[in-house]
Structure formats: C-alpha cells, structure tokens
Amino acid sequence: MSASLKRITAFARVKPTSDFPQDVLKFRADNKTIDVFVERDVSKGVVNNKQTNWSFKLDGVLHNASQDMVYNVLATGLVSQALNGYNGTIMCYGQTGAGKTYTMTGMTESYLNRGIIPRAIQQVFKSVEEHGSQFITVRISYMEIYNETIFDLLSMMPLGAAMDVPLSVVESPYGVSVKGLTIHPAPTEEVALNLLFEGNLNRSVGQHALNTRSSRSHCIFTIYIECHSRILSDARYVTSKINLVDLAGSERLAKSKSEGQGLKEATYINKSLSFLEQVILALSDRNREHIPFRQSKLTYTLKDSLGGNCNTVLVANICSEAIHIIETLSTLRFASRMKWVMTEPIVNEKFDAERMVKNLEKDVLYLKEELAMHNSLVRRGLGWPGQAELRLGLPQMQVKHQEEMLLEHVGHTAQKLHNNACFSPSLPFCQAGLVDAEGHLVGEVDGQGFGIGVAPFSSKPGGKKSKAKKGKDLSSPTSKKEGPVSPQSGKEVEPVSPSRSQVTTSGKEPEVKETRELDTISVDTHRSDSAAKEEASTRPSSPPARPAAFEDFKNERGSEINRIFKENKGILNDRKKKLSEVAHRLNLLKQEMDTARQALEAQKLEREQQGEYLNDEGQIIIDEEEFLLIMKLKDLRKQYRADYSELRDLRSEVQYCQHLVDQCRNRLLTEFDIWYNESFLIPEEVQEVLRPGGAIRLGMIPINRVLTLVSNSSSLVGRLPTISCRRLICCSVVTAKPLFHLLGLYQNHVYQIADKQWHTAS
Ligand SMILES: Nc1ncnc2c1ncn2[C@@H]1O[C@H](COP(=O)(O)OP(=O)(O)OP(=O)(O)O)[C@@H](O)[C@H]1O
C-alpha cells in the first residue's frame, strides 16, 4: 500500500429513541463496535442456519451525540484539510427517516441543532478571516439527483431552450464534473448560508409513513475553495472542494407505504442506492478491474469521492428501534464495506500560467537591465581596445543564454496554457463564450468539481424561471454578467441583505401583505376531508378582513408555527442584544488599549530622552511603570482577541437566526394565505382535487394532470413534467375555476402561468 493511500472512514450515527432495544443492539466500550442480535426466525424451521448475530467495527459510533460533537468528529479535520488543498466528501447514508438530513443540514428551527453544512460554511469563513496571508475565494453549488435526473438547486438562468438540455456528468483528466451546473461566488458567510437556504427550498421532499419530510432525491452541496498567497507574488495556488452529500433514504415499500409518484421515486432511490453498493463492492475488491461508476448518475457524480483523490467520510445513519433492525443491518454492512475502499488524497496544486509568464517576463527585463548596466560600465572603463569585448564576452554570453532559455520557457508556458484550455472539460462552453456565474471563463481556474460553468439554460423542469424575465434578458443582471442573481427573485444576491431578511427594528410583527412573494417553504395544506367539508359548509358569504383572519389564524391553525416564530425571534433578539453588548465592550477595550499605548509611547520617549540603561547582556532596562504598562497592554490585547472571537461567533449566530426567523415568518404567512384561500376563496370543486385521495397528491404533482383541470388554460402551459410540493401554492391557483376569478389576488402567478413558468414573481 502506497503511503498516500487512505481508507474511507465510516461512522455510525444512531438516531435517539426512547425505546432502545438492549437485547438487539449493543455498543462496545471501544465506541467503535456494534453488535447486532436478531432472533432466529422460527418460521424457517428447526434446522435454520441463518446467522443471528453480527459484529461491525467502524471508525466510531455516535450515540446520543450532539450536532456539535458530530461536526467535531466528522468534519472539522476534513474542512481544515480542504483549506490546505485536499478535496473532501462527507456522505450520509441510511434508511429513510434515520437522520441523514438532520445530520447534514440540521433542524431549520434551531441554531444549536444546525447540521454539518452550515457549520462547515462557518469554519471555512472563520479561516478566511484568520488566514490574513492568504487570499481565499469561496464558491458554492447545490444540486440534486431526482429520479435519475440532475437538477441545479441554485439555477437562476433565464428560461430558454433549457429544458431540452439536461445537466449531465462529464469526465476529463481533471475529474468528474456536472456540465451546466451553476457555481456561485460566496464572498461572505451570509451569502453562502443564503445559497444553502435557497437551495433547500428547491429540494424535492415528500411525505410517507416513515418520514413526514422525506428527501426524495440525492443532494450534493459543494464548497469550492481557492487559496492564493497574498505575500508571495507566487504563481502557485491550491484549490479544493468539499462535497456534502445527503443521500435519499432506502425504503421498504411495505413500511413506507409509498404509492403513485412516491412509489416511482422510491424505486429510483432504491435502484441508485443498489448501484452505489455495487460500486463499493467492486472498489473493495482489489482484483476487480472494472468499477461500474457509470451505471447511475449518483455513482458517476461521486466517482472522485469514492475512488479518487479525496478525504472521504461516510456517516451511516441508523434507527435503533428493533423494528428497523434489518435496515440497520444492511446500513452497517454497507458502512463496513466502505471502510475497505481506498482513496488517494493529494494537494490540488495549481499554477497560474498567466502569472508565471508575467514573472518570467519580469526576469527577462531585469536581466536585460543588468546587461545594459554592465555594458555601460565596461564602456566607461579604461581598457584597451578589445579588453571590453573580452570582459564583456562571458557575462554577455551567459545573460544571453539565460534570456533565451527564459523566453523559451515563456513560450512553453504560454503553449501549455493554450493546450490546457483545449483539453479543459469546459471547451464547449469556452467556444460558446459562456462564463460561470462569477464571470469566470468556464474551467478557467480549477476545471474540477462537480460543476463547471454555467447552466446555459434552465435546468429544472418547472423550475423558477420566467419568460417575462427572458424578455428582459438584456437588462437582467445575469445577462450583464454582473454577478450572481438570486434564483428566487432574479435580484442580485447582495453580500448582506438586511432589507430583505432583517426583522423590523420596531419590533412590530409584519402585517399580512396582499402582494408579496409566495415563494416559501412547502407546507402541508391538506386538511382532513371532514374538516374541509365542515369548513366549506360554514363558509361565510363574504371573506373576512385579512388582518382579523390572520389574528385568528395565529391563535389556532397557525399557532405552532407562530410559537416557533416567536421563539426564534426571542432567540434572535437575545443574540442581537449580546452582540451589541460585546461590540460595546470591544469599543471600550479599544479605547483602553489606545490610552495604554499612548502612555507607553510617552514613557518610552521619556526614557530615550533621559538616556537608556543597559544590562550586562546589552538589553535596555525599563522602569516598573513602563513594565506594568506593557503587561497591561498585553492583557488587554488578549482580552480583545477573545472578545473579538466571541463577537464573530455571535455575528454568525445572528445571521443564522435571522434566516430562521425569515423562514418562519414566510411560512406563517404562506400557510395563512393557503388557509385563507381554501377557506374563503377557492371554489369547493377545486379543493376536491387537492384533497388526499383526490386527483392531486401533495408532494410531487404530475403537472399534466393539474393542467387538464383547467378548462381553457391548457393551451397556455406547455410540457412540464413534475413540480415539487412547494409549488403546490401555484397549483392551487392554476386549478382555480374560473382561472381569472383570482386574477386580482394572484396576478403575478397567473401572468407567469401564461408564460409557462413556475416562478415567484419578482
Ligand atoms: N439525532 C437526532 N436527534 C434528534 N432528532 C433526529 C435525529 N435524527 C433524526 N431526527 C429527526 O427524525 C426525523 C427524520 O430525520 P431526517 O429527515 O433527517 O431523516 P432522513 O434520513 O433524511 O430521511 P429521508 O431519507 O426520508 O429523507 C426528523 O424529524 C429529524 O428531526
């Protein structure tokens, strides 16, 4: 085994339960081994050779572990390594409902329970601040593989012929990448978190018997890092990427009771996971020559992470209940096989060819100047004819030789640069003159990663695109390449956007607005049949005033989300208060430090004026007052650093809590809208099709079925395959009969429906 080969590390994370089966699962004291005991199946007869106990040794077992601890064990090292140029992948695998999304993203309601992705973002940006000597750029992409099709969760390109150009995995000498996936610059932690939140809103989720918010796709969040030295004018730099993978959960259909679209999704999920298993089996067998990476999009996309130059960590999420023991066994089997897979992490060192050429040109110039100076010195010198030539001869020849070599090198490097460009995976984009969201030439810098370049067109059928926007193409920020555009609103993503996300300082709760974005988290708007019928029968002849209805809603149907909203806001306000306290403290410390520094300067001046005393070793002797001032300044500096670190953490916490509050507020308002519309506005026959068992199921909705319900609008809407749960809001509008009845309320949406869009009006 070569020294640089490294095994994939595999950890088990156990979902807590109040009903822990002591006789079925046992964790040994080494905190690495799990013993599983399954009772002999009596139905198989007395002679039954089936194994009944197993033992799995992994790299660690995380039982009753907090999110903080999980991050420290699994991710801190990997992220630090990424900052030194090593690629890293963390992947969550396990049965549905076992806690993969909880581990990867965490709970959206709580800062403490945030998962690996937001914490990794925080660690990366903390390092960016701390590494003053390095110029670090961070970029983000977020994609999902749903029913064997890749979607860009951060796609924001104007709609074109896009739907006909699906994203695809491509391979090149630089590794695998996803052609057309957008990569977004993230200059600050807030922008990166915003991209995470935006992407999460677009994820495909559904509901089944084992999980009310089950991921129906495999999601990959990638952080791309590029570090240049600020100090050295060095052509060398390092790049890396961190892939954070939340796999969809395997599910037993008998248990999950998935049907219809859910069944189709489950079939795709199970199939792709079984391909993943086959790849892992092949990789762990050293005699196997062919590894079937290309069998599925998932295995092909993860090729670098599984068998390439990556630090890879697997988290096997397991449910500890006895009822799930078979799934737990299969997850643990997968994890222990993973441990046999080798990767070969290497530093991704790159050379900026352009800078190299410039450096070499500078060298040539310098040598030429030296030569000229030498010549003039020789000419001015005494000497007899011929002496100058003799003196000049040798150095001139040397310099000339070096110059030629350098020029040759320059030419060589330039040629290499040209060749690289030609072999770059992004060649088709180069030729087409496309650039990524940052304005980089495609593949210009790293050419690796899961995504290179820009989705040339829309990538997700039914995504949030707008033909209206297409009309405005020329003026749109994207077409001007001025920077990233919010996938939701089409507005530019600002590094800090308090106006969009901040809680009003007045402390007043936002009023219900008639016209506002409906682009929010999906919510379960279905009610039981009887409840709906009851409401329908008690529906008033004219709808109540919205503000009054909102108050009722907050106290009754929306009380839970209202409670969470208030709780989050309380936490946010508390953190903001702490933040301003720490900021105030820092200001005082700064003043104190300035005063101490001035006093020290004065002391020093006085000492210098009076004449200095030296000890035997020649060191200056200072008086007690000066010594005390130095010590005081040292203590103050130490305190300042500690407080500054606290301030930075609090700032991150405030940003995160702010997102949570915004999400909750949006959700509250959206739920209210849905409830209000269903209770007072949308005709009963339309609601009929949206009820459980009706023509449309919550979760993934075959759009064609929705469209046929609209008597005269089908010609308006073209082919659109499926839409996810969150777009149900739009759906209920589409199905409203007559369609234009709701024009006043939903004019933006109706306008967009007419343009074949499912996108929030900006
Ligand atoms: N370690 C944990 N501590 C507390 N709650 C947890 C933990 N793990 C999971 N949960 C809870 O269990 C539920 C299901 O978790 P989650 O959605 O993360 O499962 P999943 O494995 O991603 O499922 P799927 O594959 O269906 O998407 C969530 O409500 C989550 O909050």
Coordinates of C-alpha atoms in Angstrom, one line a residue, residues 139 157 180-183 426 429-430 432-444 452-456 478-482:
R139 CA -17.9 29.4 -4.3
M157 CA -30.6 31.4 -15.7
G180 CA -24.1 23.2 -16.8
L181 CA -24.3 23.3 -13.0
T182 CA -24.0 26.9 -11.8
I183 CA -21.3 27.8 -9.3
S426 CA -15.2 23.3 -20.4
F429 CA -18.5 26.4 -23.1
C430 CA -15.3 28.2 -24.0
A432 CA -19.6 29.2 -27.0
G433 CA -18.1 32.1 -24.9
L434 CA -20.1 31.1 -21.8
V435 CA -18.9 32.0 -18.4
D436 CA -19.9 30.9 -15.0
A437 CA -22.0 32.9 -12.6
E438 CA -18.9 34.7 -11.3
G439 CA -17.8 35.8 -14.7
H440 CA -15.0 33.2 -14.8
L441 CA -14.3 31.5 -18.1
V442 CA -15.6 28.0 -17.7
G443 CA -12.9 25.7 -16.4
E444 CA -10.6 28.7 -16.2
I452 CA -18.2 23.7 -14.2
G453 CA -19.5 26.8 -15.8
V454 CA -23.0 28.0 -16.0
A455 CA -26.2 26.3 -16.8
P456 CA -26.6 27.6 -20.2
T478 CA -27.3 37.7 -15.3
S479 CA -27.1 38.6 -18.9
K480 CA -24.8 41.5 -18.0
K481 CA -22.6 39.1 -16.0
E482 CA -22.6 41.5 -13.2

